CSV table of C-alpha atoms in Angstrom, one decimal:
chain,number,residue,atom,x,y,z
H,1,UNK,CA,-1.1,14.0,36.8
H,2,UNK,CA,-4.6,15.2,35.7
H,3,UNK,CA,-6.8,16.3,38.5
H,4,UNK,CA,-9.9,14.9,36.6
H,5,UNK,CA,-10.7,12.6,33.8
H,6,UNK,CA,-12.6,13.0,30.4
H,7,UNK,CA,-15.6,11.3,31.3
H,8,UNK,CA,-19.2,12.9,31.6
H,9,UNK,CA,-18.6,13.9,35.2
H,10,UNK,CA,-15.5,16.0,34.4
H,11,UNK,CA,-15.7,19.3,36.5
H,12,UNK,CA,-17.7,17.6,39.3
H,13,UNK,CA,-15.9,17.8,42.6
H,14,UNK,CA,-16.4,15.0,45.0
H,15,UNK,CA,-15.3,14.8,48.7
H,16,UNK,CA,-15.0,11.2,50.1
H,17,UNK,CA,-14.6,10.5,53.8
H,18,UNK,CA,-12.2,7.7,53.9
H,19,UNK,CA,-13.7,4.3,54.7
H,20,UNK,CA,-13.8,0.8,53.4
H,21,UNK,CA,-16.1,-1.4,51.0
H,22,UNK,CA,-19.2,0.3,49.3
H,23,UNK,CA,-18.3,3.9,49.9
H,24,UNK,CA,-14.8,3.8,48.3
H,25,UNK,CA,-16.2,1.8,45.4
H,26,UNK,CA,-19.0,4.4,44.8
H,27,UNK,CA,-16.4,7.1,44.8
H,28,UNK,CA,-14.2,5.2,42.4
H,29,UNK,CA,-17.1,4.8,40.0
H,30,UNK,CA,-17.6,8.5,40.1
H,31,UNK,CA,-14.0,9.1,39.5
H,32,UNK,CA,-13.9,6.6,36.6
H,33,UNK,CA,-16.6,8.9,35.2
H,34,UNK,CA,-14.4,11.8,35.3
H,35,UNK,CA,-15.3,13.4,38.7
H,36,UNK,CA,-12.5,15.0,40.7
H,37,UNK,CA,-12.5,12.9,43.8
H,38,UNK,CA,-10.6,13.9,46.8
H,39,UNK,CA,-10.4,11.2,49.5
H,40,UNK,CA,-9.7,12.4,52.9
H,41,UNK,CA,-7.7,9.9,54.7
H,42,UNK,CA,-7.0,9.9,58.4
H,43,UNK,CA,-3.5,9.9,59.8
H,44,UNK,CA,-2.7,6.2,60.5
H,45,UNK,CA,-4.9,4.8,57.7
H,46,UNK,CA,-8.4,3.8,57.5
H,47,UNK,CA,-8.6,1.4,54.5
H,48,UNK,CA,-8.2,-2.4,53.9
H,49,UNK,CA,-5.1,-4.2,55.4
H,50,UNK,CA,-3.3,-4.1,52.0
H,51,UNK,CA,-0.8,-2.1,50.4
H,52,UNK,CA,-2.7,1.1,49.4
H,53,UNK,CA,-0.8,0.8,46.0
H,54,UNK,CA,-3.1,-2.2,45.3
H,55,UNK,CA,-6.3,-0.8,46.5
H,56,UNK,CA,-8.0,-0.3,43.1
H,57,UNK,CA,-11.0,1.3,44.6
H,58,UNK,CA,-8.9,4.4,45.1
H,59,UNK,CA,-7.8,4.7,41.6
H,60,UNK,CA,-8.5,8.0,39.7
H,61,UNK,CA,-8.7,9.8,43.1
H,62,UNK,CA,-6.5,12.2,45.1
H,63,UNK,CA,-5.7,11.8,48.8
H,64,UNK,CA,-5.3,14.6,51.5
H,65,UNK,CA,-4.7,13.7,55.2
H,66,UNK,CA,-7.1,15.3,57.8
H,67,UNK,CA,-7.4,14.5,61.4
H,68,UNK,CA,-11.2,14.9,62.0
H,69,UNK,CA,-10.7,14.7,65.6
H,70,UNK,CA,-8.1,17.5,65.7
H,71,UNK,CA,-9.3,21.0,66.6
H,72,UNK,CA,-9.1,22.2,63.1
H,73,UNK,CA,-9.9,18.9,61.4
H,74,UNK,CA,-13.7,19.7,60.6
H,75,UNK,CA,-12.9,23.2,59.5
H,76,UNK,CA,-10.4,21.8,56.9
H,77,UNK,CA,-13.2,19.3,55.6
H,78,UNK,CA,-15.8,22.1,55.5
H,79,UNK,CA,-13.2,24.2,53.3
H,80,UNK,CA,-13.4,21.2,50.8
H,81,UNK,CA,-17.0,20.9,51.1
H,82,UNK,CA,-17.6,24.6,50.2
H,83,UNK,CA,-16.0,23.9,47.0
H,84,UNK,CA,-17.5,20.5,46.2
H,85,UNK,CA,-20.7,19.1,44.5
H,86,UNK,CA,-20.8,15.9,46.4
H,87,UNK,CA,-19.7,14.3,49.8
H,88,UNK,CA,-19.7,10.7,50.4
H,89,UNK,CA,-19.4,9.1,53.8
H,90,UNK,CA,-19.9,5.7,55.3
H,91,UNK,CA,-19.9,6.1,59.1
H,92,UNK,CA,-22.4,4.6,61.4
H,93,UNK,CA,-25.5,6.9,61.8
H,94,UNK,CA,-24.5,10.0,64.1
H,95,UNK,CA,-20.7,9.7,63.8
H,96,UNK,CA,-20.3,12.5,61.1
H,97,UNK,CA,-22.6,14.6,63.0
H,98,UNK,CA,-20.2,14.1,66.2
H,99,UNK,CA,-17.2,14.9,64.3
H,100,UNK,CA,-18.7,18.2,63.1
H,101,UNK,CA,-19.1,17.2,59.3
H,102,UNK,CA,-22.9,16.2,59.3
H,103,UNK,CA,-25.4,17.1,56.9
H,104,UNK,CA,-26.5,20.3,58.8
H,105,UNK,CA,-22.9,21.6,59.0
H,106,UNK,CA,-22.1,20.7,55.3
H,107,UNK,CA,-25.3,22.1,53.8
H,108,UNK,CA,-25.1,25.2,55.8
H,109,UNK,CA,-21.6,25.6,54.3
H,110,UNK,CA,-22.9,24.7,50.9
H,111,UNK,CA,-26.6,24.7,50.2
H,112,UNK,CA,-26.2,22.8,46.9
H,113,UNK,CA,-24.2,20.0,48.2
H,114,UNK,CA,-25.4,16.4,47.5
H,115,UNK,CA,-24.5,14.5,51.0
H,116,UNK,CA,-24.4,10.8,50.2
H,117,UNK,CA,-24.5,8.5,53.2
H,118,UNK,CA,-23.6,4.9,52.8
H,119,UNK,CA,-24.5,2.2,55.3
H,120,UNK,CA,-25.6,-1.3,55.7
H,121,UNK,CA,-28.9,-0.8,57.9
H,122,UNK,CA,-29.7,2.8,57.0
H,123,UNK,CA,-29.9,5.9,59.0
H,124,UNK,CA,-32.8,4.9,61.0
H,125,UNK,CA,-34.6,1.8,62.1
H,126,UNK,CA,-34.1,-0.9,65.0
H,127,UNK,CA,-30.6,-2.1,63.5
H,128,UNK,CA,-29.3,1.3,62.4
H,129,UNK,CA,-26.7,1.4,65.3
H,130,UNK,CA,-25.6,-2.2,64.9
H,131,UNK,CA,-22.3,-3.3,63.1
H,132,UNK,CA,-22.8,-5.5,60.1
H,133,UNK,CA,-21.3,-6.7,56.9
H,134,UNK,CA,-22.6,-7.7,53.6
H,135,UNK,CA,-23.7,-11.2,54.5
H,136,UNK,CA,-26.0,-10.1,57.2
H,137,UNK,CA,-27.5,-7.4,55.2
H,138,UNK,CA,-28.4,-9.6,52.2
H,139,UNK,CA,-29.6,-12.3,54.7
H,140,UNK,CA,-32.5,-10.2,56.2
H,141,UNK,CA,-33.7,-9.1,52.8
H,142,UNK,CA,-34.3,-12.7,51.2
H,143,UNK,CA,-31.5,-12.4,48.6
H,144,UNK,CA,-29.0,-14.7,50.3
H,145,UNK,CA,-31.6,-17.2,51.0
H,146,UNK,CA,-32.5,-17.5,47.3
H,147,UNK,CA,-28.9,-18.4,46.2
H,148,UNK,CA,-27.5,-21.9,46.3
H,149,UNK,CA,-28.4,-25.6,46.2
H,150,UNK,CA,-31.7,-26.7,48.2
H,151,UNK,CA,-30.0,-29.2,50.2
H,152,UNK,CA,-26.8,-27.1,51.2
H,153,UNK,CA,-26.4,-23.8,53.1
H,154,UNK,CA,-27.1,-20.5,51.1
H,155,UNK,CA,-24.2,-19.7,48.7
H,156,UNK,CA,-22.1,-16.6,49.7
H,157,UNK,CA,-21.7,-14.6,46.5
H,158,UNK,CA,-18.7,-12.7,47.9
H,159,UNK,CA,-19.6,-9.1,48.7
H,160,UNK,CA,-20.9,-8.4,45.3
H,161,UNK,CA,-24.7,-8.6,45.8
H,162,UNK,CA,-24.8,-6.4,49.1
H,163,UNK,CA,-21.9,-4.0,49.3
H,164,UNK,CA,-21.4,-3.3,45.7
H,165,UNK,CA,-24.8,-4.0,43.9
H,166,UNK,CA,-27.2,-3.1,46.7
H,167,UNK,CA,-24.9,-0.4,48.3
H,168,UNK,CA,-22.4,1.3,45.9
H,169,UNK,CA,-24.5,1.3,42.7
H,170,UNK,CA,-27.5,2.8,44.6
H,171,UNK,CA,-25.5,5.4,46.2
H,172,UNK,CA,-24.1,6.4,42.8
H,173,UNK,CA,-27.6,6.4,41.3
H,174,UNK,CA,-28.9,8.4,44.1
H,175,UNK,CA,-26.0,10.9,44.1
H,176,UNK,CA,-26.4,11.6,40.4
H,177,UNK,CA,-30.2,12.0,40.8
H,178,UNK,CA,-29.6,14.5,43.5
H,179,UNK,CA,-27.0,16.2,41.7
H,180,UNK,CA,-29.3,16.7,38.7
H,181,UNK,CA,-31.9,18.2,41.0
H,182,UNK,CA,-29.3,20.6,42.7
H,183,UNK,CA,-28.3,21.9,39.4
H,184,UNK,CA,-31.9,22.7,38.1
H,185,UNK,CA,-33.4,26.1,38.4
H,186,UNK,CA,-34.4,26.6,42.0
H,187,UNK,CA,-32.7,23.1,43.1
H,188,UNK,CA,-30.9,22.7,46.2
H,189,UNK,CA,-28.6,20.1,47.8
H,190,UNK,CA,-30.0,17.2,49.9
H,191,UNK,CA,-29.1,14.0,51.8
H,192,UNK,CA,-29.0,10.7,50.0
H,193,UNK,CA,-29.6,7.8,52.3
H,194,UNK,CA,-28.3,4.7,50.7
H,195,UNK,CA,-28.8,1.6,52.8
H,196,UNK,CA,-27.6,-1.8,51.6
H,197,UNK,CA,-30.7,-3.5,53.0
H,198,UNK,CA,-32.8,-1.1,50.6
H,199,UNK,CA,-30.7,-1.8,47.6
H,200,UNK,CA,-30.4,-5.5,48.0
H,201,UNK,CA,-34.2,-5.8,48.4
H,202,UNK,CA,-34.8,-3.6,45.4
H,203,UNK,CA,-32.6,-5.9,43.3
H,204,UNK,CA,-35.0,-8.7,43.8
H,205,UNK,CA,-38.0,-6.7,42.5
H,206,UNK,CA,-38.8,-8.9,39.6
H,207,UNK,CA,-38.5,-12.0,41.7
H,208,UNK,CA,-41.2,-10.7,44.1
H,209,UNK,CA,-43.4,-10.2,41.1
H,210,UNK,CA,-42.8,-13.7,39.9
H,211,UNK,CA,-43.5,-15.0,43.3
H,212,UNK,CA,-46.7,-13.0,43.5
H,213,UNK,CA,-48.0,-14.2,40.3
H,214,UNK,CA,-47.1,-17.8,41.2
H,215,UNK,CA,-44.1,-18.2,38.9
H,216,UNK,CA,-41.4,-18.4,41.7
H,217,UNK,CA,-41.2,-20.8,44.7
H,218,UNK,CA,-40.0,-19.2,47.9
H,219,UNK,CA,-37.0,-21.8,48.3
H,220,UNK,CA,-33.7,-22.5,46.7
H,221,UNK,CA,-33.0,-24.4,43.6
H,222,UNK,CA,-36.5,-24.7,42.5
H,223,UNK,CA,-37.0,-22.0,39.9
H,224,UNK,CA,-36.1,-21.0,36.5
H,225,UNK,CA,-33.0,-18.8,37.4
H,226,UNK,CA,-31.8,-20.2,40.7
H,227,UNK,CA,-30.3,-23.5,39.4
H,228,UNK,CA,-33.5,-25.5,39.5
H,229,UNK,CA,-33.9,-25.4,35.9
H,230,UNK,CA,-31.6,-28.1,34.2
H,231,UNK,CA,-30.9,-25.9,31.2
H,232,UNK,CA,-30.0,-22.8,33.4
H,233,UNK,CA,-26.9,-23.9,35.6
H,234,UNK,CA,-23.4,-24.9,35.8
H,235,UNK,CA,-21.9,-28.4,34.7
H,236,UNK,CA,-18.5,-29.8,35.5
H,237,UNK,CA,-16.3,-31.1,32.6
H,238,UNK,CA,-13.9,-33.8,32.3
H,239,UNK,CA,-11.0,-31.8,33.6
H,240,UNK,CA,-12.8,-30.4,36.6
H,241,UNK,CA,-13.7,-27.1,35.1
H,242,UNK,CA,-17.2,-25.9,34.4
H,243,UNK,CA,-19.5,-24.8,31.8
H,244,UNK,CA,-22.5,-22.3,32.3
H,245,UNK,CA,-25.5,-23.1,30.4
H,246,UNK,CA,-28.5,-20.4,30.0
H,247,UNK,CA,-30.5,-22.0,27.2
H,248,UNK,CA,-34.0,-20.7,28.3
H,249,UNK,CA,-35.7,-20.0,25.3
H,250,UNK,CA,-37.0,-22.9,23.1
H,251,UNK,CA,-34.8,-22.1,20.0
H,252,UNK,CA,-31.6,-21.8,22.1
H,253,UNK,CA,-32.5,-24.9,24.1
H,254,UNK,CA,-33.0,-26.9,20.7
H,255,UNK,CA,-29.5,-25.8,19.6
H,256,UNK,CA,-28.0,-26.4,23.1
H,257,UNK,CA,-29.3,-30.2,23.1
H,258,UNK,CA,-28.2,-30.7,19.5
H,259,UNK,CA,-24.6,-29.4,20.0
H,260,UNK,CA,-24.4,-31.3,23.4
H,261,UNK,CA,-25.2,-34.6,21.5
H,262,UNK,CA,-28.4,-35.4,23.5
H,263,UNK,CA,-31.0,-34.5,21.1
H,264,UNK,CA,-32.5,-37.8,20.6
H,265,UNK,CA,-32.6,-38.7,24.3
H,266,UNK,CA,-33.6,-35.2,26.1
H,267,UNK,CA,-37.1,-35.1,27.4
H,268,UNK,CA,-39.3,-32.1,26.1
H,269,UNK,CA,-38.2,-28.8,27.7
H,270,UNK,CA,-41.4,-28.1,29.6
H,271,UNK,CA,-41.7,-31.8,30.9
H,272,UNK,CA,-41.1,-30.7,34.5
H,273,UNK,CA,-41.6,-34.3,35.8
H,274,UNK,CA,-38.4,-35.4,34.0
H,275,UNK,CA,-36.3,-32.4,34.7
H,276,UNK,CA,-34.2,-34.6,37.0
H,277,UNK,CA,-33.7,-37.0,34.1
H,278,UNK,CA,-32.7,-34.1,31.7
H,279,UNK,CA,-30.2,-32.9,34.4
H,280,UNK,CA,-28.6,-36.1,34.7
H,281,UNK,CA,-28.2,-36.4,30.9
H,282,UNK,CA,-26.7,-33.1,30.7
H,283,UNK,CA,-24.3,-33.6,33.5
H,284,UNK,CA,-23.1,-37.1,32.2
H,285,UNK,CA,-22.4,-35.6,28.7
H,286,UNK,CA,-20.5,-32.5,29.9
H,287,UNK,CA,-18.3,-34.9,31.8
H,288,UNK,CA,-17.1,-36.6,28.7
H,289,UNK,CA,-14.9,-33.8,27.4
H,290,UNK,CA,-12.8,-30.8,28.7
H,291,UNK,CA,-13.9,-27.3,29.1
H,292,UNK,CA,-11.7,-26.3,26.3
H,293,UNK,CA,-13.3,-28.9,24.1
H,294,UNK,CA,-16.9,-27.8,24.9
H,295,UNK,CA,-16.0,-24.1,24.5
H,296,UNK,CA,-14.8,-25.1,21.1
H,297,UNK,CA,-18.2,-27.0,20.4
H,298,UNK,CA,-20.4,-24.1,21.3
H,299,UNK,CA,-18.2,-21.4,19.8
H,300,UNK,CA,-20.3,-19.2,17.4
H,301,UNK,CA,-23.5,-20.8,18.4
H,302,UNK,CA,-26.7,-19.3,20.0
H,303,UNK,CA,-27.0,-22.3,22.6
H,304,UNK,CA,-26.1,-19.7,25.3
H,305,UNK,CA,-23.3,-21.9,26.7
H,306,UNK,CA,-19.9,-20.3,28.1
H,307,UNK,CA,-17.0,-21.5,30.0
H,308,UNK,CA,-16.7,-20.5,33.6
H,309,UNK,CA,-13.4,-18.7,33.8
H,310,UNK,CA,-11.4,-17.6,37.0
H,311,UNK,CA,-10.6,-14.1,37.7
H,312,UNK,CA,-7.1,-14.5,36.3
H,313,UNK,CA,-8.4,-16.1,33.2
H,314,UNK,CA,-11.1,-13.7,32.3
H,315,UNK,CA,-8.9,-10.8,30.8
H,316,UNK,CA,-7.7,-13.3,28.2
H,317,UNK,CA,-11.1,-14.1,26.9
H,318,UNK,CA,-11.2,-13.3,23.2
H,319,UNK,CA,-14.4,-11.2,23.5
H,320,UNK,CA,-13.2,-9.2,26.7
H,321,UNK,CA,-9.7,-8.7,25.2
H,322,UNK,CA,-11.3,-7.3,22.0
H,323,UNK,CA,-13.7,-4.9,23.9
H,324,UNK,CA,-10.8,-3.8,26.2
H,325,UNK,CA,-13.0,-4.8,29.2
H,326,UNK,CA,-9.7,-5.1,31.2
H,327,UNK,CA,-7.0,-2.6,31.3
H,328,UNK,CA,-3.4,-2.5,32.6
H,329,UNK,CA,-2.4,0.3,34.7
H,330,UNK,CA,0.2,1.0,37.5
H,331,UNK,CA,1.3,-2.6,36.8
H,332,UNK,CA,-2.0,-4.1,37.7
H,333,UNK,CA,-4.7,-5.8,35.3
H,334,UNK,CA,-8.0,-4.3,36.5
H,335,UNK,CA,-11.6,-3.9,35.0
H,336,UNK,CA,-11.8,-0.8,32.8
H,337,UNK,CA,-14.3,1.9,33.6
H,338,UNK,CA,-17.9,1.0,32.8
H,339,UNK,CA,-20.4,1.8,31.2
H,340,UNK,CA,-18.9,3.4,28.1
H,341,UNK,CA,-19.8,6.8,26.6
H,342,UNK,CA,-19.5,7.8,22.8
H,343,UNK,CA,-18.6,11.5,23.4
H,344,UNK,CA,-17.0,11.6,27.0
H,345,UNK,CA,-15.3,8.3,27.4
H,346,UNK,CA,-13.9,7.3,30.8
H,347,UNK,CA,-10.4,5.8,31.6
H,348,UNK,CA,-8.1,4.8,34.3
H,349,UNK,CA,-5.8,7.9,34.3
H,350,UNK,CA,-4.5,7.7,37.8
H,351,UNK,CA,-3.3,4.8,40.1
H,352,UNK,CA,-4.7,4.1,43.6
H,353,UNK,CA,-4.3,7.3,45.6
H,354,UNK,CA,-1.6,7.2,48.3
H,355,UNK,CA,-2.7,8.6,51.7
H,356,UNK,CA,-1.8,12.3,51.8
H,357,UNK,CA,0.2,12.3,48.7
H,358,UNK,CA,-1.8,14.9,46.9
H,359,UNK,CA,-2.4,17.4,49.6
H,360,UNK,CA,-0.5,20.3,48.2
H,361,UNK,CA,-2.0,19.6,44.7
H,362,UNK,CA,-5.6,19.7,45.9
H,363,UNK,CA,-4.8,22.8,48.0
H,364,UNK,CA,-3.8,24.6,44.8
H,365,UNK,CA,-6.5,23.3,42.5
H,366,UNK,CA,-9.4,23.7,44.8
H,367,UNK,CA,-8.1,27.2,46.0
H,368,UNK,CA,-8.2,26.3,49.7
H,369,UNK,CA,-7.7,29.6,51.7
H,370,UNK,CA,-5.1,30.2,54.3
H,371,UNK,CA,-3.0,27.2,53.6
H,372,UNK,CA,0.8,27.2,53.5
H,373,UNK,CA,3.0,24.2,53.0
H,374,UNK,CA,3.6,23.9,56.7
H,375,UNK,CA,-0.2,23.7,57.4
H,376,UNK,CA,-0.8,20.6,55.1
H,377,UNK,CA,-0.4,17.4,56.9
H,378,UNK,CA,1.1,14.4,55.1
H,379,UNK,CA,3.4,16.6,53.0
H,380,UNK,CA,7.1,15.2,52.3
H,381,UNK,CA,9.9,17.7,51.3
H,382,UNK,CA,9.4,16.6,47.6
H,383,UNK,CA,5.9,17.6,47.9
H,384,UNK,CA,6.8,21.2,49.3
């Protein structure tokens, strides 16, 4: 199998110290973009409690086994670091240092290394040493509190807003910016401190501006984009499914109420005192037909209405199918790499890395010194 993809990061070498959640997803994104990502797994496993063959966040990567607590464990990782452009770790602050693979040791070995750190609370601050998960990180930043209905608890947005949007994506942006700096004349490596609380707070920048200007109320379900607006939300259909409505602008709203069949009874779009009446009219009308019926009604229009599909339904949507938004690889239907590049397209070229399965291949390709087959943990006879 190819060691790297053909994406814009082809030739970039990344060492990922195995973990779960946003770190592996960030490394997957780099691998999707063509980087040669080597995941350093620990003996006994460290990932999700699922079959590694289904852990898609490890696609397009290779895996080696290294016991960082063994006498020679840190040296093995530093051998990789010496040949790498980027390292990603998601330990609690201070753990990498105690293991002998912290920023100081790594940057001494490779001064141009980008050392990416992924945590929830960040490397410093009162909560830095506390355990946490996505829901707590987005809770303290205000992003959780703004999602959901006003008379119900905040809606949990899976772990997409914190772990992946506020965490993984910001880590990747930081790593790529630092990599650019390291490769400029006189540039050097550095540490990228990507904290989910920082990223999740940053995601709400526009909302903070609207609130400062008086255009956003600091409560759920009372604003233009949080479900408070009757022409920006989800409505149940006759078959218990849902349609999503986003007819914000006047011309789209006009088309929406006409196709929905309430043009003659709908109050003016900006008649805020009658928004409750408008919401009731929209809801009642959607309940008269099925999701499939309404999808056909709004097909080809600019009313900004779409069916709410499940994860299993999404790959079959005509637009997503035409674009190849989902691909099949290793027997699993999965999202294709994004974004897209005209000259250096990415692809899914390897299935999820199996712990230790690529040790010999990586040792050869990265020209690791002083290693024989017997020195490489996790090898089967077939590998040797």
